[in-house]
Amino acid sequence: MSKLHLVFGGRVRDPRGLDFVAPEQVEVVGVFPDYASAEKAWRAAAQRTVDDAEMKFVVVHLHRMLEPDLESDGA
């Protein structure tokens, strides 16, 4: 199974959390085949909004959500 990673982000109520203000306006950066490419996209998106403390981008390990019982051997 591919180790898919989703990168998305948007405005959050508190930069320490993941409570998105307007989930319908979340920006989907993309789905990536490995963590390295997802991290690169995450860094670019985060850098683009670095001056806005209420904007947050995250990497989600889709493969872990799709098959949570499989043992992980890294990101």
JSON list of C-alpha atoms in Angstrom, two decimals:
[
{"chain": "A", "resi": 1, "resn": "MET", "atom": "CA", "xyz": [0.00, 0.00, 0.00]},
{"chain": "A", "resi": 2, "resn": "SER", "atom": "CA", "xyz": [1.21, 3.49, -0.81]},
{"chain": "A", "resi": 3, "resn": "LYS", "atom": "CA", "xyz": [2.14, 5.71, 2.11]},
{"chain": "A", "resi": 4, "resn": "LEU", "atom": "CA", "xyz": [-0.01, 8.65, 1.10]},
{"chain": "A", "resi": 5, "resn": "HIS", "atom": "CA", "xyz": [0.29, 11.99, 2.89]},
{"chain": "A", "resi": 6, "resn": "LEU", "atom": "CA", "xyz": [-2.19, 14.88, 2.78]},
{"chain": "A", "resi": 7, "resn": "VAL", "atom": "CA", "xyz": [-1.07, 18.47, 3.29]},
{"chain": "A", "resi": 8, "resn": "PHE", "atom": "CA", "xyz": [-3.71, 21.06, 4.15]},
{"chain": "A", "resi": 9, "resn": "GLY", "atom": "CA", "xyz": [-4.17, 24.14, 6.27]},
{"chain": "A", "resi": 10, "resn": "GLY", "atom": "CA", "xyz": [-6.18, 27.18, 7.15]},
{"chain": "A", "resi": 11, "resn": "ARG", "atom": "CA", "xyz": [-7.01, 29.67, 9.84]},
{"chain": "A", "resi": 12, "resn": "VAL", "atom": "CA", "xyz": [-7.13, 28.22, 13.37]},
{"chain": "A", "resi": 13, "resn": "ARG", "atom": "CA", "xyz": [-8.63, 29.64, 16.56]},
{"chain": "A", "resi": 14, "resn": "ASP", "atom": "CA", "xyz": [-5.46, 28.93, 18.53]},
{"chain": "A", "resi": 15, "resn": "PRO", "atom": "CA", "xyz": [-2.07, 28.28, 16.84]},
{"chain": "A", "resi": 16, "resn": "ARG", "atom": "CA", "xyz": [-1.40, 25.53, 19.40]},
{"chain": "A", "resi": 17, "resn": "GLY", "atom": "CA", "xyz": [-4.41, 23.52, 18.24]},
{"chain": "A", "resi": 18, "resn": "LEU", "atom": "CA", "xyz": [-6.23, 22.22, 15.19]},
{"chain": "A", "resi": 19, "resn": "ASP", "atom": "CA", "xyz": [-9.62, 23.91, 15.59]},
{"chain": "A", "resi": 20, "resn": "PHE", "atom": "CA", "xyz": [-10.09, 25.40, 12.13]},
{"chain": "A", "resi": 21, "resn": "VAL", "atom": "CA", "xyz": [-12.21, 28.56, 12.04]},
{"chain": "A", "resi": 22, "resn": "ALA", "atom": "CA", "xyz": [-13.84, 27.79, 8.69]},
{"chain": "A", "resi": 23, "resn": "PRO", "atom": "CA", "xyz": [-13.34, 24.11, 7.72]},
{"chain": "A", "resi": 24, "resn": "GLU", "atom": "CA", "xyz": [-15.08, 24.73, 4.40]},
{"chain": "A", "resi": 25, "resn": "GLN", "atom": "CA", "xyz": [-12.28, 27.16, 3.51]},
{"chain": "A", "resi": 26, "resn": "VAL", "atom": "CA", "xyz": [-9.39, 24.83, 4.36]},
{"chain": "A", "resi": 27, "resn": "GLU", "atom": "CA", "xyz": [-6.76, 24.89, 1.62]},
{"chain": "A", "resi": 28, "resn": "VAL", "atom": "CA", "xyz": [-5.80, 21.46, 0.34]},
{"chain": "A", "resi": 29, "resn": "VAL", "atom": "CA", "xyz": [-2.19, 21.69, -0.81]},
{"chain": "A", "resi": 30, "resn": "GLY", "atom": "CA", "xyz": [-2.18, 18.13, -2.14]},
{"chain": "A", "resi": 31, "resn": "VAL", "atom": "CA", "xyz": [-1.71, 14.41, -1.64]},
{"chain": "A", "resi": 32, "resn": "PHE", "atom": "CA", "xyz": [1.86, 13.14, -1.81]},
{"chain": "A", "resi": 33, "resn": "PRO", "atom": "CA", "xyz": [3.37, 9.65, -2.21]},
{"chain": "A", "resi": 34, "resn": "ASP", "atom": "CA", "xyz": [5.95, 10.02, 0.55]},
{"chain": "A", "resi": 35, "resn": "TYR", "atom": "CA", "xyz": [6.72, 12.07, 3.63]},
{"chain": "A", "resi": 36, "resn": "ALA", "atom": "CA", "xyz": [9.65, 13.91, 2.06]},
{"chain": "A", "resi": 37, "resn": "SER", "atom": "CA", "xyz": [7.57, 15.42, -0.73]},
{"chain": "A", "resi": 38, "resn": "ALA", "atom": "CA", "xyz": [4.72, 16.17, 1.69]},
{"chain": "A", "resi": 39, "resn": "GLU", "atom": "CA", "xyz": [7.12, 17.94, 4.05]},
{"chain": "A", "resi": 40, "resn": "LYS", "atom": "CA", "xyz": [8.50, 20.01, 1.17]},
{"chain": "A", "resi": 41, "resn": "ALA", "atom": "CA", "xyz": [4.97, 21.12, 0.22]},
{"chain": "A", "resi": 42, "resn": "TRP", "atom": "CA", "xyz": [4.11, 21.79, 3.89]},
{"chain": "A", "resi": 43, "resn": "ARG", "atom": "CA", "xyz": [7.21, 23.98, 4.32]},
{"chain": "A", "resi": 44, "resn": "ALA", "atom": "CA", "xyz": [6.35, 25.98, 1.20]},
{"chain": "A", "resi": 45, "resn": "ALA", "atom": "CA", "xyz": [2.75, 26.55, 2.34]},
{"chain": "A", "resi": 46, "resn": "ALA", "atom": "CA", "xyz": [3.80, 27.43, 5.89]},
{"chain": "A", "resi": 47, "resn": "GLN", "atom": "CA", "xyz": [6.49, 29.82, 4.64]},
{"chain": "A", "resi": 48, "resn": "ARG", "atom": "CA", "xyz": [3.96, 31.57, 2.39]},
{"chain": "A", "resi": 49, "resn": "THR", "atom": "CA", "xyz": [1.85, 32.40, 5.47]},
{"chain": "A", "resi": 50, "resn": "VAL", "atom": "CA", "xyz": [4.65, 32.80, 8.04]},
{"chain": "A", "resi": 51, "resn": "ASP", "atom": "CA", "xyz": [3.53, 36.32, 9.03]},
{"chain": "A", "resi": 52, "resn": "ASP", "atom": "CA", "xyz": [0.01, 35.17, 9.92]},
{"chain": "A", "resi": 53, "resn": "ALA", "atom": "CA", "xyz": [0.09, 33.38, 13.30]},
{"chain": "A", "resi": 54, "resn": "GLU", "atom": "CA", "xyz": [-3.47, 32.11, 12.85]},
{"chain": "A", "resi": 55, "resn": "MET", "atom": "CA", "xyz": [-2.65, 30.15, 9.69]},
{"chain": "A", "resi": 56, "resn": "LYS", "atom": "CA", "xyz": [-1.55, 26.57, 10.16]},
{"chain": "A", "resi": 57, "resn": "PHE", "atom": "CA", "xyz": [-0.63, 23.82, 7.73]},
{"chain": "A", "resi": 58, "resn": "VAL", "atom": "CA", "xyz": [-0.33, 20.14, 8.66]},
{"chain": "A", "resi": 59, "resn": "VAL", "atom": "CA", "xyz": [0.75, 16.81, 7.19]},
{"chain": "A", "resi": 60, "resn": "VAL", "atom": "CA", "xyz": [-1.67, 13.93, 7.69]},
{"chain": "A", "resi": 61, "resn": "HIS", "atom": "CA", "xyz": [-0.49, 10.35, 7.23]},
{"chain": "A", "resi": 62, "resn": "LEU", "atom": "CA", "xyz": [-3.40, 9.00, 5.18]},
{"chain": "A", "resi": 63, "resn": "HIS", "atom": "CA", "xyz": [-1.98, 5.49, 5.12]},
{"chain": "A", "resi": 64, "resn": "ARG", "atom": "CA", "xyz": [-2.21, 5.38, 8.92]},
{"chain": "A", "resi": 65, "resn": "MET", "atom": "CA", "xyz": [-5.84, 6.47, 8.80]},
{"chain": "A", "resi": 66, "resn": "LEU", "atom": "CA", "xyz": [-6.76, 4.00, 6.05]},
{"chain": "A", "resi": 67, "resn": "GLU", "atom": "CA", "xyz": [-5.10, 1.00, 7.72]},
{"chain": "A", "resi": 68, "resn": "PRO", "atom": "CA", "xyz": [-4.54, 1.87, 11.40]},
{"chain": "A", "resi": 69, "resn": "ASP", "atom": "CA", "xyz": [-3.80, -1.72, 12.40]},
{"chain": "A", "resi": 70, "resn": "LEU", "atom": "CA", "xyz": [-0.75, -2.04, 10.15]},
{"chain": "A", "resi": 71, "resn": "GLU", "atom": "CA", "xyz": [2.58, -1.59, 11.88]},
{"chain": "A", "resi": 72, "resn": "SER", "atom": "CA", "xyz": [4.39, 1.52, 10.76]},
{"chain": "A", "resi": 73, "resn": "ASP", "atom": "CA", "xyz": [8.03, 1.34, 9.75]},
{"chain": "A", "resi": 74, "resn": "GLY", "atom": "CA", "xyz": [8.60, 5.10, 9.60]},
{"chain": "A", "resi": 75, "resn": "ALA", "atom": "CA", "xyz": [6.73, 8.07, 8.20]}
]
